[in-house]
Amino acid sequence: MSRRLVVLLGVLGLAALSFPPAAAATPVTVKVMTLNIFYGGDEWNPVTKHWCNSPAGCPETLRQVASTIRAADPDVVGLQEGTANECVLADMLNWFCEPRLQLISRFPLIDPPGANGVYALVEVASGRFVAISNVHLPSDPYGPYWVRDGEPRSAVLGLERSTRLPAIQRQLDVLPGLATSGLPVFLTGDFNSPSHLDWTPAVDEVRDEVRYPMDWPVSQALADAGFRDSYREVHPDPVAVPGFTWTPPGTLESVPDEVYDRIDWVLVMGPAETRATKLVGEVGGPNVDVPRDPYPTDHRGVVSTFRVTPANPDPFAAVASRRVFVGDDLTVHVHGPGARVVLVRAGHRPSEALASRSTGGVDDADLSFPTGGLVPGALDALLVDTAGGVVSRSPFWLYAAGTRPSLQTTKVVYEVGEPIRVRWRAAPGYRWDWMGVFAPGRGPAQNAEDCNAGTCGNGHYLIYHYVDTLIQGSTLIGPTSLDGYRSWPLKAGTYEIRLLMDDGYRLLAISNSFKVVHAAR
């Protein structure tokens, strides 16, 4: 429940994959977990109850996170507050990682063409997939605190509809179509909102902090779209089994008059049956099924077991990384029949191939392309059929070896209230990479190699803006940007913009300085 987590809306690009009915598909068991690991899982020591002093973080705490995941025994985990430690955790577990969406899994994870950062595929059986999306909705202002502090239901509903409901719009737009096509779909997350299944009239009778029943908009919208709440499928009575995930007492973000609630969910839709669900948390915690001591985070986790019929999607070729440097090999995962994988300039045809490799008639394989002879730029990996037609197109960026992320404003002087156009390149492209506006020199800022924990000198951001999974692009800092220590518009003064990594404070780049001035009269 960190204080700076918002998902911005974006316009989807390529069409999503389709999933034709699979003949005689064999059901399999899949365990899906959601876990907020608290600022990267290495910044707070649950034994000493203190922040870690080392800028490298507390590796012993991250090992406790890995141990907690092992104890819960999931197959795939949607993390929140991963802050670029997703692949570190995956390595500890000998698993796969997809940092773009803060996912780790014992099964291969694939970022397919057309997913646009909304979901990833999990290959739970050879050539058979489920989809998973992972979210972390805005934490502030927090609706249950408004209820606690006496705000009427109408005000709380307005807050939820303006603050958290927009943050799941892409999932609402995309995921039901996947499920309708026959794909099991999971949605994990720290939703920072209670469920309409929990704030019922019966609960209102027994919980003082539930001042009135409430159809919380996020959970209601997801239910209306077809998602089922796995925890409430197994434990339908919220009076008997509240299943609170926020927060174990004594953690650093809890407050004296805390409102405990169930805000971390594993949701499911499509061909999947919920078989079991468990709460993961501290020893002696209410309704905790998988106890750990010490418990390393400020959210309890949920792990649910499903019997699913995985889907066999239409053929595609997907790059393993969307940011590649000359000299590194590019891996392309091929699923389904196709004659060749062809690398071309972005938007070009197979006849303009820069490199090409036969699939060898194998339906599921990883092909490797050396990049030493390629010119940097925007490229596509195409799956091409025997007739030369394009079956799928997977975009990526190729940069010269040693290229660092960079960003700059399009002007050096802006008037008060004038939106600031900023361009960037060579970002990791994670869903929660972000830009903060700072007073120059505020810090001192430390880069990702110098500082992996704490604010790294980058804590005093005035306003901020997410890059929305883009590796290279431009955006406007302006009225739609989010409040930090200040609000839009910026006052007259001198500023800089910092590009920061994966909802943490690891510095990737600093822009040029620019001025904001009063309009000439």
PDB file of N, CA and C in Angstrom, residues 203-274:
ATOM      1  N   VAL A 203     -22.073  -7.768   7.629  1.00  0.00           N
ATOM      2  CA  VAL A 203     -20.804  -7.283   8.153  1.00  0.00           C
ATOM      3  C   VAL A 203     -21.000  -5.940   8.855  1.00  0.00           C
ATOM      4  N   ASP A 204     -21.857  -5.106   8.314  1.00  0.00           N
ATOM      5  CA  ASP A 204     -22.156  -3.820   8.921  1.00  0.00           C
ATOM      6  C   ASP A 204     -22.656  -3.985  10.356  1.00  0.00           C
ATOM      7  N   GLU A 205     -23.310  -5.098  10.629  1.00  0.00           N
ATOM      8  CA  GLU A 205     -23.849  -5.350  11.965  1.00  0.00           C
ATOM      9  C   GLU A 205     -22.765  -5.683  12.988  1.00  0.00           C
ATOM     10  N   VAL A 206     -21.604  -6.202  12.532  1.00  0.00           N
ATOM     11  CA  VAL A 206     -20.623  -6.719  13.483  1.00  0.00           C
ATOM     12  C   VAL A 206     -19.288  -5.975  13.457  1.00  0.00           C
ATOM     13  N   ARG A 207     -19.019  -5.152  12.447  1.00  0.00           N
ATOM     14  CA  ARG A 207     -17.760  -4.427  12.373  1.00  0.00           C
ATOM     15  C   ARG A 207     -18.023  -2.932  12.499  1.00  0.00           C
ATOM     16  N   ASP A 208     -17.504  -2.331  13.561  1.00  0.00           N
ATOM     17  CA  ASP A 208     -17.757  -0.912  13.799  1.00  0.00           C
ATOM     18  C   ASP A 208     -17.212  -0.039  12.679  1.00  0.00           C
ATOM     19  N   GLU A 209     -16.055  -0.437  12.106  1.00  0.00           N
ATOM     20  CA  GLU A 209     -15.448   0.398  11.070  1.00  0.00           C
ATOM     21  C   GLU A 209     -16.218   0.357   9.758  1.00  0.00           C
ATOM     22  N   VAL A 210     -17.093  -0.632   9.600  1.00  0.00           N
ATOM     23  CA  VAL A 210     -17.982  -0.680   8.428  1.00  0.00           C
ATOM     24  C   VAL A 210     -19.247   0.082   8.821  1.00  0.00           C
ATOM     25  N   ARG A 211     -19.253   1.364   8.521  1.00  0.00           N
ATOM     26  CA  ARG A 211     -20.335   2.236   8.993  1.00  0.00           C
ATOM     27  C   ARG A 211     -21.597   2.091   8.168  1.00  0.00           C
ATOM     28  N   TYR A 212     -21.451   1.528   6.958  1.00  0.00           N
ATOM     29  CA  TYR A 212     -22.606   1.282   6.090  1.00  0.00           C
ATOM     30  C   TYR A 212     -22.192   0.257   5.041  1.00  0.00           C
ATOM     31  N   PRO A 213     -23.151  -0.545   4.538  1.00  0.00           N
ATOM     32  CA  PRO A 213     -22.820  -1.458   3.436  1.00  0.00           C
ATOM     33  C   PRO A 213     -22.357  -0.644   2.227  1.00  0.00           C
ATOM     34  N   MET A 214     -21.509  -1.257   1.403  1.00  0.00           N
ATOM     35  CA  MET A 214     -20.927  -0.507   0.279  1.00  0.00           C
ATOM     36  C   MET A 214     -20.669  -1.434  -0.900  1.00  0.00           C
ATOM     37  N   ASP A 215     -21.163  -1.055  -2.059  1.00  0.00           N
ATOM     38  CA  ASP A 215     -20.789  -1.715  -3.313  1.00  0.00           C
ATOM     39  C   ASP A 215     -19.547  -1.009  -3.845  1.00  0.00           C
ATOM     40  N   TRP A 216     -18.374  -1.448  -3.384  1.00  0.00           N
ATOM     41  CA  TRP A 216     -17.130  -0.802  -3.788  1.00  0.00           C
ATOM     42  C   TRP A 216     -16.965  -0.910  -5.307  1.00  0.00           C
ATOM     43  N   PRO A 217     -16.761   0.217  -6.012  1.00  0.00           N
ATOM     44  CA  PRO A 217     -16.834   0.229  -7.478  1.00  0.00           C
ATOM     45  C   PRO A 217     -15.849  -0.689  -8.188  1.00  0.00           C
ATOM     46  N   VAL A 218     -14.605  -0.821  -7.697  1.00  0.00           N
ATOM     47  CA  VAL A 218     -13.625  -1.641  -8.405  1.00  0.00           C
ATOM     48  C   VAL A 218     -14.047  -3.099  -8.400  1.00  0.00           C
ATOM     49  N   SER A 219     -14.334  -3.643  -7.221  1.00  0.00           N
ATOM     50  CA  SER A 219     -14.714  -5.055  -7.158  1.00  0.00           C
ATOM     51  C   SER A 219     -16.029  -5.310  -7.890  1.00  0.00           C
ATOM     52  N   GLN A 220     -16.952  -4.362  -7.808  1.00  0.00           N
ATOM     53  CA  GLN A 220     -18.226  -4.548  -8.487  1.00  0.00           C
ATOM     54  C   GLN A 220     -18.050  -4.539 -10.003  1.00  0.00           C
ATOM     55  N   ALA A 221     -17.209  -3.624 -10.513  1.00  0.00           N
ATOM     56  CA  ALA A 221     -16.972  -3.572 -11.967  1.00  0.00           C
ATOM     57  C   ALA A 221     -16.316  -4.854 -12.459  1.00  0.00           C
ATOM     58  N   LEU A 222     -15.368  -5.377 -11.693  1.00  0.00           N
ATOM     59  CA  LEU A 222     -14.701  -6.619 -12.093  1.00  0.00           C
ATOM     60  C   LEU A 222     -15.667  -7.803 -12.042  1.00  0.00           C
ATOM     61  N   ALA A 223     -16.522  -7.831 -11.027  1.00  0.00           N
ATOM     62  CA  ALA A 223     -17.532  -8.898 -10.963  1.00  0.00           C
ATOM     63  C   ALA A 223     -18.506  -8.788 -12.124  1.00  0.00           C
ATOM     64  N   ASP A 224     -18.915  -7.577 -12.447  1.00  0.00           N
ATOM     65  CA  ASP A 224     -19.837  -7.380 -13.577  1.00  0.00           C
ATOM     66  C   ASP A 224     -19.199  -7.818 -14.890  1.00  0.00           C
ATOM     67  N   ALA A 225     -17.865  -7.702 -14.990  1.00  0.00           N
ATOM     68  CA  ALA A 225     -17.153  -8.118 -16.202  1.00  0.00           C
ATOM     69  C   ALA A 225     -16.980  -9.633 -16.279  1.00  0.00           C
ATOM     70  N   GLY A 226     -17.265 -10.346 -15.183  1.00  0.00           N
ATOM     71  CA  GLY A 226     -17.172 -11.799 -15.193  1.00  0.00           C
ATOM     72  C   GLY A 226     -16.113 -12.389 -14.293  1.00  0.00           C
ATOM     73  N   PHE A 227     -15.352 -11.546 -13.584  1.00  0.00           N
ATOM     74  CA  PHE A 227     -14.335 -12.073 -12.677  1.00  0.00           C
ATOM     75  C   PHE A 227     -14.976 -12.641 -11.420  1.00  0.00           C
ATOM     76  N   ARG A 228     -14.402 -13.740 -10.942  1.00  0.00           N
ATOM     77  CA  ARG A 228     -14.825 -14.364  -9.699  1.00  0.00           C
ATOM     78  C   ARG A 228     -13.715 -14.203  -8.665  1.00  0.00           C
ATOM     79  N   ASP A 229     -14.094 -13.925  -7.445  1.00  0.00           N
ATOM     80  CA  ASP A 229     -13.144 -13.721  -6.350  1.00  0.00           C
ATOM     81  C   ASP A 229     -12.872 -15.083  -5.714  1.00  0.00           C
ATOM     82  N   SER A 230     -11.659 -15.618  -5.925  1.00  0.00           N
ATOM     83  CA  SER A 230     -11.373 -16.992  -5.504  1.00  0.00           C
ATOM     84  C   SER A 230     -11.489 -17.156  -3.984  1.00  0.00           C
ATOM     85  N   TYR A 231     -11.101 -16.147  -3.227  1.00  0.00           N
ATOM     86  CA  TYR A 231     -11.176 -16.280  -1.770  1.00  0.00           C
ATOM     87  C   TYR A 231     -12.621 -16.381  -1.309  1.00  0.00           C
ATOM     88  N   ARG A 232     -13.501 -15.569  -1.879  1.00  0.00           N
ATOM     89  CA  ARG A 232     -14.906 -15.606  -1.485  1.00  0.00           C
ATOM     90  C   ARG A 232     -15.638 -16.804  -2.086  1.00  0.00           C
ATOM     91  N   GLU A 233     -15.118 -17.390  -3.158  1.00  0.00           N
ATOM     92  CA  GLU A 233     -15.713 -18.635  -3.646  1.00  0.00           C
ATOM     93  C   GLU A 233     -15.540 -19.749  -2.618  1.00  0.00           C
ATOM     94  N   VAL A 234     -14.381 -19.776  -1.975  1.00  0.00           N
ATOM     95  CA  VAL A 234     -14.102 -20.817  -0.982  1.00  0.00           C
ATOM     96  C   VAL A 234     -14.660 -20.433   0.386  1.00  0.00           C
ATOM     97  N   HIS A 235     -14.588 -19.149   0.746  1.00  0.00           N
ATOM     98  CA  HIS A 235     -15.062 -18.648   2.041  1.00  0.00           C
ATOM     99  C   HIS A 235     -16.150 -17.597   1.788  1.00  0.00           C
ATOM    100  N   PRO A 236     -17.385 -18.021   1.507  1.00  0.00           N
ATOM    101  CA  PRO A 236     -18.413 -17.065   1.087  1.00  0.00           C
ATOM    102  C   PRO A 236     -18.946 -16.177   2.206  1.00  0.00           C
ATOM    103  N   ASP A 237     -18.675 -16.500   3.468  1.00  0.00           N
ATOM    104  CA  ASP A 237     -19.231 -15.737   4.582  1.00  0.00           C
ATOM    105  C   ASP A 237     -18.188 -14.766   5.123  1.00  0.00           C
ATOM    106  N   PRO A 238     -18.302 -13.465   4.832  1.00  0.00           N
ATOM    107  CA  PRO A 238     -17.288 -12.509   5.291  1.00  0.00           C
ATOM    108  C   PRO A 238     -17.356 -12.224   6.781  1.00  0.00           C
ATOM    109  N   VAL A 239     -18.432 -12.620   7.437  1.00  0.00           N
ATOM    110  CA  VAL A 239     -18.493 -12.482   8.888  1.00  0.00           C
ATOM    111  C   VAL A 239     -17.673 -13.576   9.544  1.00  0.00           C
ATOM    112  N   ALA A 240     -17.861 -14.811   9.077  1.00  0.00           N
ATOM    113  CA  ALA A 240     -17.146 -15.941   9.662  1.00  0.00           C
ATOM    114  C   ALA A 240     -15.666 -15.928   9.305  1.00  0.00           C
ATOM    115  N   VAL A 241     -15.331 -15.552   8.066  1.00  0.00           N
ATOM    116  CA  VAL A 241     -13.945 -15.566   7.593  1.00  0.00           C
ATOM    117  C   VAL A 241     -13.666 -14.243   6.884  1.00  0.00           C
ATOM    118  N   PRO A 242     -13.270 -13.199   7.618  1.00  0.00           N
ATOM    119  CA  PRO A 242     -12.996 -11.912   6.972  1.00  0.00           C
ATOM    120  C   PRO A 242     -11.839 -11.983   5.978  1.00  0.00           C
ATOM    121  N   GLY A 243     -10.765 -12.729   6.320  1.00  0.00           N
ATOM    122  CA  GLY A 243      -9.638 -12.864   5.398  1.00  0.00           C
ATOM    123  C   GLY A 243      -8.862 -11.587   5.172  1.00  0.00           C
ATOM    124  N   PHE A 244      -8.659 -10.785   6.225  1.00  0.00           N
ATOM    125  CA  PHE A 244      -7.988  -9.497   6.065  1.00  0.00           C
ATOM    126  C   PHE A 244      -6.567  -9.689   5.519  1.00  0.00           C
ATOM    127  N   THR A 245      -6.221  -8.887   4.534  1.00  0.00           N
ATOM    128  CA  THR A 245      -4.852  -8.871   4.010  1.00  0.00           C
ATOM    129  C   THR A 245      -4.110  -7.595   4.390  1.00  0.00           C
ATOM    130  N   TRP A 246      -4.821  -6.541   4.696  1.00  0.00           N
ATOM    131  CA  TRP A 246      -4.221  -5.286   5.157  1.00  0.00           C
ATOM    132  C   TRP A 246      -4.663  -5.049   6.595  1.00  0.00           C
ATOM    133  N   THR A 247      -3.736  -5.036   7.513  1.00  0.00           N
ATOM    134  CA  THR A 247      -2.309  -5.272   7.420  1.00  0.00           C
ATOM    135  C   THR A 247      -1.917  -6.007   8.681  1.00  0.00           C
ATOM    136  N   PRO A 248      -0.877  -6.837   8.688  1.00  0.00           N
ATOM    137  CA  PRO A 248      -0.417  -7.419   9.946  1.00  0.00           C
ATOM    138  C   PRO A 248      -0.059  -6.318  10.945  1.00  0.00           C
ATOM    139  N   PRO A 249      -0.525  -6.413  12.180  1.00  0.00           N
ATOM    140  CA  PRO A 249      -0.245  -5.350  13.163  1.00  0.00           C
ATOM    141  C   PRO A 249       1.257  -5.143  13.357  1.00  0.00           C
ATOM    142  N   GLY A 250       1.619  -3.890  13.574  1.00  0.00           N
ATOM    143  CA  GLY A 250       3.012  -3.565  13.879  1.00  0.00           C
ATOM    144  C   GLY A 250       3.876  -3.289  12.683  1.00  0.00           C
ATOM    145  N   THR A 251       3.338  -3.384  11.466  1.00  0.00           N
ATOM    146  CA  THR A 251       4.142  -3.065  10.293  1.00  0.00           C
ATOM    147  C   THR A 251       4.252  -1.550  10.143  1.00  0.00           C
ATOM    148  N   LEU A 252       5.197  -1.132   9.314  1.00  0.00           N
ATOM    149  CA  LEU A 252       5.595   0.269   9.325  1.00  0.00           C
ATOM    150  C   LEU A 252       4.530   1.212   8.796  1.00  0.00           C
ATOM    151  N   GLU A 253       3.621   0.740   7.956  1.00  0.00           N
ATOM    152  CA  GLU A 253       2.651   1.657   7.380  1.00  0.00           C
ATOM    153  C   GLU A 253       1.308   1.638   8.094  1.00  0.00           C
ATOM    154  N   SER A 254       1.141   0.771   9.074  1.00  0.00           N
ATOM    155  CA  SER A 254      -0.117   0.766   9.804  1.00  0.00           C
ATOM    156  C   SER A 254      -0.194   1.991  10.717  1.00  0.00           C
ATOM    157  N   VAL A 255      -1.415   2.403  11.036  1.00  0.00           N
ATOM    158  CA  VAL A 255      -1.649   3.576  11.869  1.00  0.00           C
ATOM    159  C   VAL A 255      -2.417   3.145  13.115  1.00  0.00           C
ATOM    160  N   PRO A 256      -2.413   3.972  14.181  1.00  0.00           N
ATOM    161  CA  PRO A 256      -3.046   3.557  15.440  1.00  0.00           C
ATOM    162  C   PRO A 256      -4.525   3.197  15.295  1.00  0.00           C
ATOM    163  N   ASP A 257      -5.248   3.929  14.465  1.00  0.00           N
ATOM    164  CA  ASP A 257      -6.668   3.638  14.262  1.00  0.00           C
ATOM    165  C   ASP A 257      -6.879   2.962  12.899  1.00  0.00           C
ATOM    166  N   GLU A 258      -6.057   1.960  12.615  1.00  0.00           N
ATOM    167  CA  GLU A 258      -6.065   1.270  11.327  1.00  0.00           C
ATOM    168  C   GLU A 258      -7.425   0.630  11.049  1.00  0.00           C
ATOM    169  N   VAL A 259      -7.773   0.598   9.772  1.00  0.00           N
ATOM    170  CA  VAL A 259      -8.941  -0.132   9.303  1.00  0.00           C
ATOM    171  C   VAL A 259      -8.430  -1.374   8.588  1.00  0.00           C
ATOM    172  N   TYR A 260      -8.665  -2.536   9.182  1.00  0.00           N
ATOM    173  CA  TYR A 260      -8.199  -3.784   8.587  1.00  0.00           C
ATOM    174  C   TYR A 260      -9.210  -4.250   7.554  1.00  0.00           C
ATOM    175  N   ASP A 261      -8.688  -4.762   6.423  1.00  0.00           N
ATOM    176  CA  ASP A 261      -9.602  -5.144   5.348  1.00  0.00           C
ATOM    177  C   ASP A 261      -8.937  -6.117   4.393  1.00  0.00           C
ATOM    178  N   ARG A 262      -9.704  -6.622   3.459  1.00  0.00           N
ATOM    179  CA  ARG A 262      -9.237  -7.584   2.452  1.00  0.00           C
ATOM    180  C   ARG A 262      -9.119  -6.836   1.130  1.00  0.00           C
ATOM    181  N   ILE A 263      -7.895  -6.424   0.795  1.00  0.00           N
ATOM    182  CA  ILE A 263      -7.693  -5.593  -0.388  1.00  0.00           C
ATOM    183  C   ILE A 263      -6.778  -6.256  -1.418  1.00  0.00           C
ATOM    184  N   ASP A 264      -6.292  -7.473  -1.131  1.00  0.00           N
ATOM    185  CA  ASP A 264      -5.415  -8.211  -2.047  1.00  0.00           C
ATOM    186  C   ASP A 264      -6.189  -9.437  -2.534  1.00  0.00           C
ATOM    187  N   TRP A 265      -6.355  -9.559  -3.854  1.00  0.00           N
ATOM    188  CA  TRP A 265      -7.249 -10.577  -4.391  1.00  0.00           C
ATOM    189  C   TRP A 265      -6.577 -11.375  -5.502  1.00  0.00           C
ATOM    190  N   VAL A 266      -7.029 -12.610  -5.657  1.00  0.00           N
ATOM    191  CA  VAL A 266      -6.746 -13.432  -6.836  1.00  0.00           C
ATOM    192  C   VAL A 266      -8.093 -13.677  -7.516  1.00  0.00           C
ATOM    193  N   LEU A 267      -8.292 -13.035  -8.648  1.00  0.00           N
ATOM    194  CA  LEU A 267      -9.544 -13.133  -9.395  1.00  0.00           C
ATOM    195  C   LEU A 267      -9.344 -14.041 -10.602  1.00  0.00           C
ATOM    196  N   VAL A 268     -10.445 -14.625 -11.081  1.00  0.00           N
ATOM    197  CA  VAL A 268     -10.360 -15.582 -12.174  1.00  0.00           C
ATOM    198  C   VAL A 268     -11.594 -15.476 -13.053  1.00  0.00           C
ATOM    199  N   MET A 269     -11.413 -15.735 -14.337  1.00  0.00           N
ATOM    200  CA  MET A 269     -12.530 -15.871 -15.264  1.00  0.00           C
ATOM    201  C   MET A 269     -12.118 -16.824 -16.376  1.00  0.00           C
ATOM    202  N   GLY A 270     -13.097 -17.331 -17.106  1.00  0.00           N
ATOM    203  CA  GLY A 270     -12.812 -18.291 -18.169  1.00  0.00           C
ATOM    204  C   GLY A 270     -12.844 -19.716 -17.641  1.00  0.00           C
ATOM    205  N   PRO A 271     -12.303 -20.661 -18.410  1.00  0.00           N
ATOM    206  CA  PRO A 271     -12.379 -22.088 -18.057  1.00  0.00           C
ATOM    207  C   PRO A 271     -11.442 -22.465 -16.914  1.00  0.00           C
ATOM    208  N   ALA A 272     -11.859 -22.139 -15.699  1.00  0.00           N
ATOM    209  CA  ALA A 272     -11.074 -22.429 -14.506  1.00  0.00           C
ATOM    210  C   ALA A 272     -12.024 -22.614 -13.332  1.00  0.00           C
ATOM    211  N   GLU A 273     -11.756 -23.612 -12.525  1.00  0.00           N
ATOM    212  CA  GLU A 273     -12.562 -23.900 -11.338  1.00  0.00           C
ATOM    213  C   GLU A 273     -11.701 -23.704 -10.099  1.00  0.00           C
ATOM    214  N   THR A 274     -12.190 -22.898  -9.154  1.00  0.00           N
ATOM    215  CA  THR A 274     -11.462 -22.677  -7.909  1.00  0.00           C
ATOM    216  C   THR A 274     -11.605 -23.899  -7.010  1.00  0.00           C
TER     217      THR A 274
END
